[in-house]
Amino acid sequence: MIRAGIAGADTAMSGELIRILINHPDVELISAFAPGKVGREVASVHHGLAGECNIEFSPDINPQQLDVIFIDAHSEVADRFRMNTDRWPELRIIDMSHCPSLDFDALDMEYGLPEINRKRLVRGCRRAVVPRSIAAAALIGLYPLAKHLLLKGDITVEYACPPDIDTEEKASMARHEILEVLRKTQNSFSGNVLLEHSHEEVSERGLKVSMQIPCGIAIDELFRIYSDLYDDHNFTFTLPRVVPGHEVEGTQKTLITLQKPSPDMLSVTVVADCRMRGGAGDAVHIMNLLFGLQEKTGLFLKVHKF
């Protein structure tokens, strides 16, 4: 069994994570730490766990008892694991805090988007950072084009998501992630990435990203490009028409729609669950890869919102 701990276990995203972990067949949740919550039942904060989880918030986290720690906070306990990785070389660290003040490159953490970095995650990786939801969705939609050197000029990413994800700071960091990955993938790409908020209403789990990209390639060839790249990925699928976001809520799935509004333009639309992609689902997906598990393990069923 994989022995897991959580630093920052009182956040809404950690509640989502706990729900997945306690139903994961290969995980034992050992520690759930949150400042000021020591001794309280986890279900007293995450009410959706009532009757399913009798774990109490722990006074600290002992790394010698763990195989993996999930971080969703910027506290002394969390920083102890981020900054002292050499002390516990076998401990896997998955940071889902999206903390803007941290330099994850300096911390030697892999960018944990499996659709792009799965090989790196399964080949001895010990530390990974969960991407932001907007960045994850946009990159999944754009990566096949960048891989085939098809991106030209500026890219406008129009997105709709819940208000807690759509802050100016989080959008700015998501833009930085998108731009960095695209330029690493397609060295010739010199354009900019512009993020625009859509006024389309979505649920508290909804995430929709739309992009209009100059592209003269036929739609059949584009479907082949996307299918070839994502064919062996278990959660990402390409469709000919846009589907309602509620169809993927509570799942790890990401659905890409490709359409040609004109011969020289490509419309790419991506829908996902923002609490899973860029959140708890990606954290568990990464854990599965780090420990050599089948990547869908523990992620088959829809989770409950808290």
Short mmCIF file of C-alpha atoms in Angstrom, two decimals:
data_model
loop_
_atom_site.label_atom_id
_atom_site.label_comp_id
_atom_site.label_asym_id
_atom_site.label_seq_id
_atom_site.Cartn_x
_atom_site.Cartn_y
_atom_site.Cartn_z
CA MET A 1 0.00 0.00 0.00
CA ILE A 2 1.09 3.57 -0.72
CA ARG A 3 1.21 5.53 2.54
CA ALA A 4 -0.02 9.06 1.90
CA GLY A 5 -0.10 12.32 3.83
CA ILE A 6 -1.60 15.73 3.10
CA ALA A 7 -0.25 19.12 4.20
CA GLY A 8 -3.06 21.65 4.04
CA ALA A 9 -5.80 19.06 4.43
CA ASP A 10 -8.55 21.54 5.31
CA THR A 11 -8.87 23.15 1.85
CA ALA A 12 -11.77 22.37 -0.47
CA MET A 13 -9.36 20.80 -2.97
CA SER A 14 -7.92 18.58 -0.24
CA GLY A 15 -11.44 17.45 0.63
CA GLU A 16 -11.80 16.34 -2.98
CA LEU A 17 -8.42 14.62 -2.74
CA ILE A 18 -9.29 12.80 0.49
CA ARG A 19 -12.51 11.51 -1.07
CA ILE A 20 -10.49 9.94 -3.89
CA LEU A 21 -7.69 8.60 -1.70
CA ILE A 22 -9.89 6.80 0.84
CA ASN A 23 -11.50 4.92 -2.05
CA HIS A 24 -8.21 4.24 -3.84
CA PRO A 25 -7.40 0.50 -3.71
CA ASP A 26 -3.64 1.05 -3.33
CA VAL A 27 -3.52 3.95 -0.85
CA GLU A 28 -3.65 4.28 2.93
CA LEU A 29 -4.14 7.84 4.14
CA ILE A 30 -1.84 8.16 7.16
CA SER A 31 -1.73 11.88 7.95
CA ALA A 32 -3.99 14.86 7.27
CA PHE A 33 -2.41 18.05 8.62
CA ALA A 34 -4.01 21.49 8.82
CA PRO A 35 -2.91 24.32 11.14
CA GLY A 36 -5.44 24.93 13.92
CA LYS A 37 -7.43 21.77 13.23
CA VAL A 38 -5.41 19.23 15.24
CA GLY A 39 -7.57 16.54 16.84
CA ARG A 40 -10.74 17.42 14.97
CA GLU A 41 -12.34 14.86 12.70
CA VAL A 42 -11.65 15.48 9.03
CA ALA A 43 -15.37 15.04 8.34
CA SER A 44 -16.12 18.02 10.60
CA VAL A 45 -14.56 20.23 7.92
CA HIS A 46 -15.29 18.13 4.82
CA HIS A 47 -18.90 17.24 5.58
CA GLY A 48 -19.27 15.06 2.51
CA LEU A 49 -16.95 12.54 4.19
CA ALA A 50 -19.34 11.90 7.09
CA GLY A 51 -19.78 8.16 7.48
CA GLU A 52 -16.88 7.43 5.14
CA CYS A 53 -13.83 8.75 6.98
CA ASN A 54 -12.99 8.65 10.71
CA ILE A 55 -9.53 10.20 10.35
CA GLU A 56 -8.59 13.11 12.63
CA PHE A 57 -6.39 16.04 11.65
CA SER A 58 -2.88 15.11 12.75
CA PRO A 59 -0.55 17.33 14.84
CA ASP A 60 2.30 16.98 12.33
CA ILE A 61 3.51 14.84 9.44
CA ASN A 62 6.27 12.28 9.88
CA PRO A 63 7.94 11.76 6.47
CA GLN A 64 9.44 8.46 7.61
CA GLN A 65 5.91 7.04 7.77
CA LEU A 66 5.01 8.11 4.23
CA ASP A 67 5.64 7.22 0.63
CA VAL A 68 3.98 10.34 -0.80
CA ILE A 69 2.89 13.73 0.48
CA PHE A 70 0.38 16.02 -1.19
CA ILE A 71 0.86 19.74 -0.49
CA ASP A 72 -2.06 22.16 -0.72
CA ALA A 73 -0.84 24.94 1.54
CA HIS A 74 1.95 27.43 2.12
CA SER A 75 2.82 26.69 5.75
CA GLU A 76 5.91 25.83 7.76
CA VAL A 77 5.04 22.15 7.55
CA ALA A 78 4.54 22.30 3.78
CA ASP A 79 7.74 24.30 3.26
CA ARG A 80 9.69 21.76 5.31
CA PHE A 81 8.97 19.18 2.63
CA ARG A 82 9.45 21.52 -0.32
CA MET A 83 12.83 22.84 0.80
CA ASN A 84 14.43 19.73 2.33
CA THR A 85 13.86 17.04 -0.26
CA ASP A 86 17.40 15.64 0.13
CA ARG A 87 16.52 14.50 3.66
CA TRP A 88 13.91 12.08 2.32
CA PRO A 89 15.13 11.02 -1.15
CA GLU A 90 12.50 8.30 -1.57
CA LEU A 91 9.53 10.46 -0.57
CA ARG A 92 7.37 11.53 -3.50
CA ILE A 93 6.06 15.11 -3.29
CA ILE A 94 3.05 16.31 -5.26
CA ASP A 95 2.42 20.05 -4.90
CA MET A 96 -1.14 21.10 -5.78
CA SER A 97 -1.02 24.47 -4.00
CA HIS A 98 -0.51 26.62 -7.13
CA CYS A 99 1.54 28.92 -4.93
CA PRO A 100 2.68 31.87 -7.12
CA SER A 101 5.68 32.72 -4.92
CA LEU A 102 7.41 29.39 -5.47
CA ASP A 103 9.93 28.69 -8.21
CA PHE A 104 9.13 25.08 -9.03
CA ASP A 105 11.99 24.85 -11.54
CA ALA A 106 14.43 25.78 -8.77
CA LEU A 107 12.78 23.15 -6.57
CA ASP A 108 13.39 20.59 -9.33
CA MET A 109 9.71 19.70 -9.66
CA GLU A 110 8.35 18.16 -12.86
CA TYR A 111 5.39 19.86 -14.55
CA GLY A 112 2.70 17.28 -13.85
CA LEU A 113 0.56 17.33 -16.98
CA PRO A 114 0.48 13.63 -17.98
CA GLU A 115 -0.68 14.33 -21.54
CA ILE A 116 2.65 16.08 -22.08
CA ASN A 117 5.10 14.75 -19.48
CA ARG A 118 3.95 11.21 -18.77
CA LYS A 119 7.30 9.66 -19.71
CA ARG A 120 9.15 11.94 -17.31
CA LEU A 121 6.68 11.20 -14.54
CA VAL A 122 7.12 7.43 -14.82
CA ARG A 123 10.91 7.45 -15.19
CA GLY A 124 12.15 8.01 -11.67
CA CYS A 125 10.41 11.32 -10.94
CA ARG A 126 10.13 12.12 -7.22
CA ARG A 127 8.61 15.61 -7.22
CA ALA A 128 5.85 17.10 -9.37
CA VAL A 129 3.66 20.18 -9.43
CA VAL A 130 0.00 20.01 -10.46
CA PRO A 131 -0.76 22.45 -13.31
CA ARG A 132 -3.41 25.14 -12.98
CA SER A 133 -6.81 24.20 -14.38
CA ILE A 134 -6.94 26.83 -17.14
CA ALA A 135 -3.38 26.02 -18.21
CA ALA A 136 -4.02 22.27 -18.23
CA ALA A 137 -7.09 22.59 -20.45
CA ALA A 138 -5.49 25.07 -22.84
CA LEU A 139 -2.28 23.06 -23.17
CA ILE A 140 -4.12 19.81 -23.83
CA GLY A 141 -5.92 21.61 -26.67
CA LEU A 142 -2.80 23.30 -28.09
CA TYR A 143 -0.04 20.75 -27.50
CA PRO A 144 -0.68 18.61 -30.64
CA LEU A 145 -0.43 21.75 -32.80
CA ALA A 146 2.79 22.85 -31.12
CA LYS A 147 4.20 19.34 -31.45
CA HIS A 148 3.67 19.57 -35.21
CA LEU A 149 5.01 23.16 -35.42
CA LEU A 150 1.61 24.53 -36.45
CA LEU A 151 1.29 27.50 -34.10
CA LYS A 152 1.67 30.97 -35.62
CA GLY A 153 1.20 34.43 -34.14
CA ASP A 154 -0.65 35.31 -30.96
CA ILE A 155 -3.13 32.89 -29.38
CA THR A 156 -6.23 34.08 -27.56
CA VAL A 157 -7.52 31.67 -24.93
CA GLU A 158 -11.11 32.37 -23.93
CA TYR A 159 -12.08 30.61 -20.72
CA ALA A 160 -15.06 30.12 -18.44
CA CYS A 161 -14.61 28.76 -14.91
CA PRO A 162 -15.78 29.36 -11.31
CA PRO A 163 -14.86 32.68 -9.65
CA ASP A 164 -12.34 31.16 -7.20
CA ILE A 165 -10.21 29.98 -10.14
CA ASP A 166 -10.72 33.12 -12.20
CA THR A 167 -8.65 35.59 -10.19
CA GLU A 168 -6.24 38.00 -11.86
CA GLU A 169 -3.25 36.35 -10.18
CA LYS A 170 -4.27 32.80 -11.09
CA ALA A 171 -5.03 33.76 -14.69
CA SER A 172 -1.63 35.46 -14.97
CA MET A 173 0.18 32.38 -13.68
CA ALA A 174 -1.85 30.12 -16.00
CA ARG A 175 -0.84 32.29 -18.95
CA HIS A 176 2.81 31.94 -17.89
CA GLU A 177 2.48 28.14 -17.75
CA ILE A 178 0.86 27.95 -21.19
CA LEU A 179 3.45 30.20 -22.80
CA GLU A 180 6.40 28.40 -21.23
CA VAL A 181 5.27 24.92 -22.29
CA LEU A 182 4.37 26.00 -25.84
CA ARG A 183 7.75 27.65 -26.39
CA LYS A 184 9.58 24.60 -25.06
CA THR A 185 7.54 22.38 -27.38
CA GLN A 186 7.71 24.54 -30.53
CA ASN A 187 10.94 26.54 -30.53
CA SER A 188 9.78 28.57 -33.53
CA PHE A 189 6.71 29.87 -31.69
CA SER A 190 7.28 33.54 -30.93
CA GLY A 191 3.69 34.66 -30.43
CA ASN A 192 2.02 35.73 -27.24
CA VAL A 193 -0.77 34.07 -25.25
CA LEU A 194 -3.71 36.26 -24.33
CA LEU A 195 -6.30 35.14 -21.78
CA GLU A 196 -9.84 36.48 -22.03
CA HIS A 197 -12.63 35.76 -19.56
CA SER A 198 -15.80 34.41 -21.14
CA HIS A 199 -19.18 35.47 -19.75
CA GLU A 200 -20.59 32.01 -20.41
CA GLU A 201 -21.96 30.55 -17.19
CA VAL A 202 -20.48 27.33 -15.86
CA SER A 203 -21.09 25.31 -12.69
CA GLU A 204 -18.74 25.35 -9.69
CA ARG A 205 -16.94 22.40 -11.29
CA GLY A 206 -17.11 23.61 -14.87
CA LEU A 207 -14.19 24.58 -17.09
CA LYS A 208 -14.42 25.51 -20.76
CA VAL A 209 -11.56 26.83 -22.87
CA SER A 210 -11.95 27.99 -26.49
CA MET A 211 -9.28 29.02 -29.01
CA GLN A 212 -9.44 30.22 -32.62
CA ILE A 213 -6.20 29.40 -34.45
CA PRO A 214 -5.09 30.13 -38.03
CA CYS A 215 -4.71 26.70 -39.65
CA GLY A 216 -5.20 25.59 -43.26
CA ILE A 217 -4.94 21.85 -42.59
CA ALA A 218 -8.01 19.73 -43.36
CA ILE A 219 -10.13 18.61 -40.41
CA ASP A 220 -9.54 14.90 -41.09
CA GLU A 221 -5.78 15.40 -40.88
CA LEU A 222 -6.15 17.40 -37.66
CA PHE A 223 -8.20 14.61 -36.08
CA ARG A 224 -5.45 12.18 -37.04
CA ILE A 225 -2.81 14.41 -35.42
CA TYR A 226 -4.76 14.65 -32.16
CA SER A 227 -5.77 10.99 -32.13
CA ASP A 228 -2.22 9.78 -32.75
CA LEU A 229 -0.90 11.84 -29.85
CA TYR A 230 -3.63 11.07 -27.32
CA ASP A 231 -4.62 7.57 -28.41
CA ASP A 232 -2.89 5.85 -25.48
CA HIS A 233 -4.03 8.39 -22.88
CA ASN A 234 -6.92 7.23 -20.75
CA PHE A 235 -8.67 10.51 -20.00
CA THR A 236 -8.36 12.69 -23.12
CA PHE A 237 -10.64 12.31 -26.13
CA THR A 238 -11.22 14.26 -29.37
CA LEU A 239 -14.75 14.87 -30.64
CA PRO A 240 -16.33 16.58 -33.69
CA ARG A 241 -18.81 18.65 -31.67
CA VAL A 242 -18.87 20.51 -28.38
CA VAL A 243 -20.51 18.67 -25.48
CA PRO A 244 -22.01 20.22 -22.33
CA GLY A 245 -19.53 20.55 -19.50
CA HIS A 246 -21.76 18.73 -17.01
CA GLU A 247 -21.05 15.48 -18.87
CA VAL A 248 -17.48 15.43 -17.54
CA GLU A 249 -18.11 16.83 -14.07
CA GLY A 250 -16.78 14.57 -11.34
CA THR A 251 -14.44 12.79 -13.76
CA GLN A 252 -10.82 13.10 -14.84
CA LYS A 253 -11.84 13.27 -18.50
CA THR A 254 -10.90 16.10 -20.82
CA LEU A 255 -12.86 16.40 -24.07
CA ILE A 256 -11.41 18.28 -27.05
CA THR A 257 -13.62 19.47 -29.90
CA LEU A 258 -12.08 20.33 -33.28
CA GLN A 259 -14.08 22.31 -35.83
CA LYS A 260 -13.26 24.31 -38.97
CA PRO A 261 -15.40 27.48 -39.12
CA SER A 262 -13.53 28.39 -42.33
CA PRO A 263 -10.85 26.68 -44.44
CA ASP A 264 -8.09 28.77 -42.85
CA MET A 265 -9.25 28.68 -39.22
CA LEU A 266 -9.39 25.98 -36.55
CA SER A 267 -11.66 26.17 -33.51
CA VAL A 268 -10.45 24.18 -30.49
CA THR A 269 -12.76 23.80 -27.49
CA VAL A 270 -11.83 21.92 -24.31
CA VAL A 271 -14.17 21.01 -21.44
CA ALA A 272 -13.15 19.46 -18.12
CA ASP A 273 -13.89 19.42 -14.39
CA CYS A 274 -11.76 22.15 -12.79
CA ARG A 275 -11.73 20.38 -9.40
CA MET A 276 -10.21 17.30 -11.02
CA ARG A 277 -8.06 18.62 -13.87
CA GLY A 278 -5.62 21.04 -12.30
CA GLY A 279 -6.68 19.75 -8.90
CA ALA A 280 -7.31 16.55 -6.96
CA GLY A 281 -7.75 14.32 -10.00
CA ASP A 282 -4.44 15.34 -11.53
CA ALA A 283 -2.72 14.91 -8.16
CA VAL A 284 -3.88 11.28 -7.94
CA HIS A 285 -3.18 10.72 -11.64
CA ILE A 286 0.40 11.89 -11.05
CA MET A 287 0.72 9.67 -7.96
CA ASN A 288 -0.36 6.65 -9.99
CA LEU A 289 2.35 7.35 -12.55
CA LEU A 290 5.06 7.97 -9.95
CA PHE A 291 4.36 4.59 -8.35
CA GLY A 292 3.96 2.63 -11.59
CA LEU A 293 0.21 2.03 -11.21
CA GLN A 294 -2.25 1.90 -14.09
CA GLU A 295 -3.10 5.57 -14.45
CA LYS A 296 -6.88 5.12 -14.11
CA THR A 297 -6.57 3.41 -10.71
CA GLY A 298 -8.88 5.08 -8.21
CA LEU A 299 -10.19 7.47 -10.86
CA PHE A 300 -12.87 5.32 -12.50
CA LEU A 301 -15.92 6.73 -10.74
CA LYS A 302 -17.35 10.18 -10.36
CA VAL A 303 -16.53 11.81 -7.03
CA HIS A 304 -18.92 13.74 -4.82
CA LYS A 305 -18.58 17.46 -4.43
CA PHE A 306 -18.21 18.81 -0.92
#
